[in-house]
């Protein structure tokens, strides 16, 4: 924690007061709002200490609520977005050798922001699917704070770590938002759902009159790439939105399956100038599981993160109070009550947009 806000209270425990003083001495911010303590007690109220406590180590705010003066007294937030994005939630943990950020886009839309993060060292992306660690291409080393492009697809979660470079790290991963598009695979696709063939633009299976299909859907698309990329450049395939597990084959070369976003592959070795054939297999969870997603749940408990979206607490104070962790279709508030957020309607299949780009 970087700051502690103490609500209105007339009594404070001596052990708590000592801990707050030590916290302030170590560089933390202590802020009392409303009435300040006038009585210091020990384990019981039998022998209170004489006189009011010394609160010179803290900021005192007479108002009983969070004011602009309180906000100004807080340290800079560990995460600041260039534009508000309430669906982006995060957790930040400081370790001995680095800063670990976990981001989650709980919405059904792609969100693109620039996040200014606290930390020192190389900016890395840790892939939870493969276990590989990738330096983030095009992002300078952090020296206290660093701006990081953050593109999160619907329901995507991502680990960003700032710290000492790791030996044996994988190749740098590109920043999707800064890529140069080569082609977008729009128009008609061939689709086979079980024994039923379809031809048409990408759409959820339900729009084709198929409900409850839980097998593997087969997509195929032929496309032309006008010219080969320049020597040394990389080409990436981005499937966009997928529900849920995708496996790719390009010109006969297979790539590993991905069970969650980003649905992104380095296809440099497989793509070629001229005619190409892309095959995509998509497997969706059983219908009864997807149908249950978004059901309203009450009185649940769960972990609570240190801070919230773009460093805001429920009161709108940067990096000051706790924020609820997303869970299912709701969130655990700091007071322990479960509140719902808008459910995401069931969807199946490859929705795209599907594109090839080079960083």
XYZ file of C-alpha atoms in Angstrom:
359
model
C 0.000 0.000 0.000
C 1.120 3.581 -0.680
C -1.584 5.402 1.252
C -3.989 4.742 4.101
C -7.139 6.793 4.667
C -8.554 6.631 8.198
C -12.275 7.454 8.479
C -13.856 9.507 11.269
C -12.977 8.110 14.688
C -12.504 9.501 18.178
C -10.539 6.501 19.517
C -7.420 4.825 18.217
C -5.515 1.796 19.448
C -1.889 2.440 20.474
C -0.618 -0.464 18.367
C -2.456 0.874 15.320
C -1.067 4.363 15.930
C 2.481 3.008 16.134
C 2.029 1.088 12.879
C 0.691 4.165 11.108
C 3.666 6.207 12.309
C 6.072 3.537 11.044
C 4.222 3.414 7.729
C 4.557 7.196 7.335
C 8.243 7.080 8.308
C 8.796 4.517 5.508
C 7.322 6.883 2.921
C 3.627 6.038 3.069
C 0.808 8.580 3.217
C -1.563 8.588 6.202
C -4.704 10.711 5.912
C -7.351 11.209 8.594
C -10.742 12.430 7.359
C -13.414 13.904 9.631
C -12.949 13.933 13.370
C -9.448 12.920 14.419
C -8.781 10.585 17.357
C -8.691 12.304 20.731
C -8.289 9.157 22.827
C -5.494 6.557 22.676
C -6.178 3.210 24.339
C -4.370 -0.068 24.833
C -5.937 -3.497 24.961
C -8.846 -2.104 26.975
C -10.397 1.285 27.718
C -9.435 1.064 31.410
C -6.235 3.115 31.177
C -6.367 5.553 28.242
C -3.291 7.650 27.551
C -3.505 11.271 28.697
C -3.940 13.984 26.048
C -4.634 13.806 22.348
C -2.276 11.770 20.141
C 0.466 13.358 18.050
C -0.761 13.185 14.455
C 1.874 15.441 12.935
C 3.000 12.566 10.686
C -0.388 12.533 8.900
C -2.539 14.755 6.699
C -5.690 15.931 8.468
C -8.873 16.614 6.480
C -11.675 18.165 8.587
C -14.394 17.148 6.116
C -15.868 13.684 6.631
C -15.502 12.748 2.965
C -12.855 12.569 0.254
C -12.074 16.096 -0.939
C -9.790 17.482 -3.647
C -7.283 18.220 -0.914
C -7.196 14.530 0.020
C -6.747 13.477 -3.594
C -3.889 15.975 -4.004
C -2.146 14.512 -0.957
C -2.131 10.982 -2.361
C 0.920 9.561 -4.164
C 0.743 9.048 -7.940
C -1.354 6.007 -8.906
C 0.522 2.863 -9.917
C -1.670 2.603 -13.040
C -3.037 5.559 -15.011
C -4.952 5.154 -18.285
C -4.972 7.837 -20.957
C -8.780 7.619 -21.072
C -11.340 6.153 -18.634
C -12.118 2.453 -19.134
C -14.237 1.087 -16.248
C -14.296 -2.471 -17.713
C -10.503 -2.732 -17.329
C -9.677 -4.115 -13.889
C -6.224 -4.816 -12.557
C -4.180 -6.189 -9.675
C -0.669 -4.958 -8.916
C 1.867 -6.789 -6.762
C 5.367 -5.508 -5.943
C 7.991 -8.245 -5.670
C 11.688 -8.030 -4.805
C 12.734 -8.252 -8.444
C 9.860 -6.609 -10.267
C 6.340 -5.229 -10.531
C 3.597 -7.640 -11.597
C 0.408 -6.281 -13.200
C -2.595 -8.432 -14.073
C -5.112 -6.740 -16.390
C -8.577 -8.001 -17.265
C -11.117 -6.643 -19.749
C -14.481 -7.720 -18.404
C -16.405 -6.238 -21.345
C -17.456 -7.731 -24.666
C -15.577 -5.122 -26.703
C -11.913 -4.633 -27.552
C -10.397 -1.825 -25.483
C -7.261 0.058 -26.502
C -5.554 2.363 -24.028
C -2.102 3.588 -23.054
C -1.319 2.649 -19.459
C 1.342 4.506 -17.498
C 2.792 1.980 -15.048
C 5.117 2.300 -12.084
C 8.298 0.254 -12.171
C 11.927 0.036 -13.180
C 13.429 -2.328 -15.730
C 12.400 -4.178 -18.869
C 8.703 -4.286 -19.763
C 7.676 -7.898 -20.364
C 4.524 -9.813 -21.210
C 4.140 -13.178 -19.499
C 2.053 -15.608 -21.543
C -0.151 -17.665 -19.209
C -0.980 -20.075 -22.053
C 2.551 -21.123 -22.983
C 4.500 -20.027 -19.907
C 6.850 -17.978 -22.107
C 8.195 -14.548 -21.204
C 8.336 -11.999 -24.017
C 9.865 -8.523 -23.950
C 7.280 -6.010 -25.170
C 8.509 -4.787 -28.539
C 8.833 -1.060 -29.066
C 8.533 -0.159 -25.369
C 11.552 1.439 -23.708
C 12.904 0.243 -20.382
C 11.079 1.754 -17.418
C 12.794 4.250 -15.152
C 10.231 4.819 -12.420
C 7.252 5.122 -14.792
C 6.631 3.962 -18.355
C 3.854 4.263 -20.959
C 2.708 0.850 -22.197
C 0.227 0.318 -25.071
C -2.556 -1.880 -23.740
C -4.915 -3.570 -26.201
C -7.294 -6.017 -24.537
C -9.703 -8.089 -26.563
C -13.108 -9.044 -25.103
C -12.627 -10.946 -21.822
C -8.850 -10.943 -22.269
C -6.536 -11.162 -19.283
C -2.855 -10.277 -19.458
C 0.234 -10.261 -17.257
C 2.635 -7.330 -17.678
C 5.831 -7.470 -15.614
C 8.394 -4.698 -15.184
C 11.751 -5.757 -13.831
C 15.052 -7.478 -14.488
C 15.318 -9.152 -17.922
C 14.888 -12.915 -17.674
C 17.512 -15.219 -19.122
C 16.166 -17.367 -21.930
C 13.214 -15.070 -22.679
C 11.307 -15.699 -25.897
C 11.179 -13.371 -28.899
C 9.654 -9.916 -28.369
C 5.874 -9.786 -28.711
C 4.484 -6.987 -30.893
C 2.202 -4.200 -29.807
C -0.978 -4.947 -31.747
C -2.209 -1.351 -31.826
C 0.970 -0.185 -33.532
C 1.040 -2.859 -36.235
C 0.877 -2.174 -39.970
C -2.061 -4.076 -41.506
C -1.273 -6.318 -44.497
C -4.756 -7.663 -45.213
C -8.130 -8.227 -43.529
C -9.911 -11.486 -44.334
C -13.412 -10.124 -44.804
C -16.189 -11.496 -47.015
C -17.397 -15.078 -47.168
C -15.896 -17.989 -45.273
C -16.572 -21.711 -45.606
C -17.892 -23.140 -42.326
C -18.775 -26.718 -41.381
C -20.715 -27.410 -38.187
C -20.923 -31.157 -37.830
C -22.637 -32.319 -41.042
C -23.925 -28.856 -41.944
C -21.919 -26.701 -44.393
C -22.393 -22.944 -44.551
C -20.947 -20.105 -46.622
C -21.077 -16.463 -45.598
C -19.522 -13.713 -43.481
C -18.355 -14.482 -39.965
C -21.211 -14.568 -37.443
C -22.197 -16.404 -34.290
C -23.531 -19.904 -34.864
C -26.876 -18.987 -33.325
C -27.547 -16.609 -36.246
C -27.275 -19.593 -38.579
C -29.986 -21.428 -36.673
C -27.507 -23.642 -34.830
C -28.049 -23.780 -31.068
C -26.302 -26.041 -28.606
C -23.559 -27.246 -30.970
C -20.616 -28.391 -28.832
C -18.338 -29.994 -31.386
C -15.499 -28.560 -33.448
C -16.365 -26.046 -36.150
C -14.167 -25.933 -39.255
C -13.553 -22.591 -41.006
C -11.653 -22.100 -44.268
C -10.681 -18.981 -46.189
C -8.511 -18.503 -49.261
C -6.802 -15.157 -49.689
C -4.072 -13.456 -51.665
C -1.153 -11.597 -50.184
C -0.023 -9.081 -52.817
C 3.672 -9.118 -51.977
C 6.068 -10.890 -49.676
C 7.142 -8.953 -46.578
C 10.556 -7.402 -46.447
C 13.418 -9.552 -45.205
C 13.611 -9.819 -41.434
C 10.053 -8.659 -40.773
C 7.484 -10.707 -38.868
C 3.890 -11.373 -39.845
C 1.230 -12.050 -37.250
C -2.252 -13.509 -37.600
C -4.915 -12.051 -35.325
C -8.294 -13.841 -35.234
C -9.982 -11.093 -33.237
C -12.943 -12.388 -31.201
C -13.294 -16.166 -30.777
C -15.526 -18.351 -28.577
C -13.604 -20.126 -27.192
C -10.753 -22.475 -28.230
C -9.033 -21.903 -31.579
C -6.481 -23.898 -33.553
C -4.940 -22.553 -36.771
C -3.487 -24.146 -39.909
C -1.987 -21.865 -42.569
C -0.889 -23.391 -45.894
C -0.761 -26.769 -44.175
C 1.400 -25.635 -41.236
C -0.261 -26.144 -37.854
C -0.002 -23.825 -34.838
C -0.749 -24.455 -31.185
C -4.271 -24.051 -29.846
C -5.229 -20.965 -27.874
C -8.020 -21.168 -25.281
C -8.371 -17.446 -24.580
C -7.449 -14.062 -26.087
C -5.312 -12.798 -27.612
C -5.803 -15.215 -30.504
C -2.490 -14.225 -32.036
C 0.162 -16.267 -33.867
C 3.496 -15.526 -35.544
C 2.887 -16.948 -39.045
C 6.004 -15.547 -40.714
C 7.263 -19.005 -41.701
C 3.918 -20.133 -43.137
C 2.509 -17.179 -45.071
C 3.610 -16.489 -48.645
C 3.102 -14.008 -51.438
C 0.177 -14.922 -53.680
C -2.430 -17.565 -52.796
C -2.806 -18.710 -49.181
C -5.272 -21.005 -47.424
C -6.219 -20.426 -43.773
C -8.042 -23.087 -41.759
C -9.368 -22.422 -38.278
C -10.909 -24.925 -35.871
C -13.088 -23.499 -33.100
C -14.506 -25.410 -30.162
C -17.119 -23.841 -27.908
C -18.154 -24.955 -24.401
C -21.358 -27.015 -24.143
C -24.536 -24.957 -24.513
C -25.683 -25.539 -20.944
C -22.442 -24.049 -19.604
C -22.686 -20.967 -21.813
C -26.389 -20.587 -20.983
C -25.522 -20.456 -17.284
C -22.938 -17.745 -17.775
C -24.329 -14.424 -16.611
C -26.733 -15.880 -14.048
C -27.287 -13.589 -11.080
C -25.530 -14.692 -7.888
C -25.806 -13.190 -4.456
C -23.884 -13.034 -1.174
C -20.687 -14.558 -2.490
C -17.256 -13.884 -1.125
C -13.934 -13.607 -2.835
C -10.543 -11.878 -2.934
C -10.274 -8.099 -3.095
C -7.572 -6.298 -5.060
C -5.441 -3.421 -3.814
C -6.581 -0.928 -6.406
C -9.093 -0.599 -9.190
C -9.614 0.477 -12.760
C -7.164 3.209 -13.782
C -6.133 3.468 -10.115
C -9.593 4.397 -8.872
C -11.247 3.209 -5.709
C -15.056 3.075 -5.406
C -14.919 6.683 -4.204
C -12.939 7.794 -7.247
C -9.710 8.305 -5.321
C -6.561 7.223 -7.222
C -4.882 4.237 -5.610
C -6.361 4.843 -2.179
C -8.898 2.199 -1.263
C -9.730 -1.356 -2.274
C -11.605 -2.234 -5.443
C -13.682 -5.318 -6.126
C -12.181 -8.200 -8.068
C -14.240 -9.326 -11.070
C -15.797 -12.721 -10.554
C -18.287 -14.340 -12.901
C -20.821 -11.702 -13.760
C -20.354 -9.635 -10.613
C -17.875 -8.171 -8.196
C -17.069 -8.270 -4.504
C -17.227 -4.776 -3.080
C -14.858 -3.679 -0.295
C -17.729 -4.048 2.184
C -18.257 -7.656 1.121
C -21.534 -7.277 -0.779
C -21.887 -8.961 -4.153
C -23.110 -6.725 -6.958
C -23.911 -7.671 -10.533
C -22.432 -6.260 -13.705
C -24.067 -6.559 -17.145
C -23.910 -10.189 -18.344
C -22.385 -11.044 -21.687
C -24.836 -12.836 -24.009
C -23.871 -16.336 -25.144
C -21.949 -16.438 -28.416
C -20.207 -19.180 -30.373
C -17.626 -19.321 -33.099
C -15.109 -17.170 -34.912
C -16.263 -13.542 -35.097
C -13.095 -11.712 -36.146
C -12.084 -9.415 -37.588
C -9.344 -11.694 -38.904
C -6.258 -9.882 -40.150
C -2.561 -10.178 -40.857
C -0.228 -7.441 -39.769
C 3.431 -6.705 -39.275
C 4.768 -4.786 -36.231
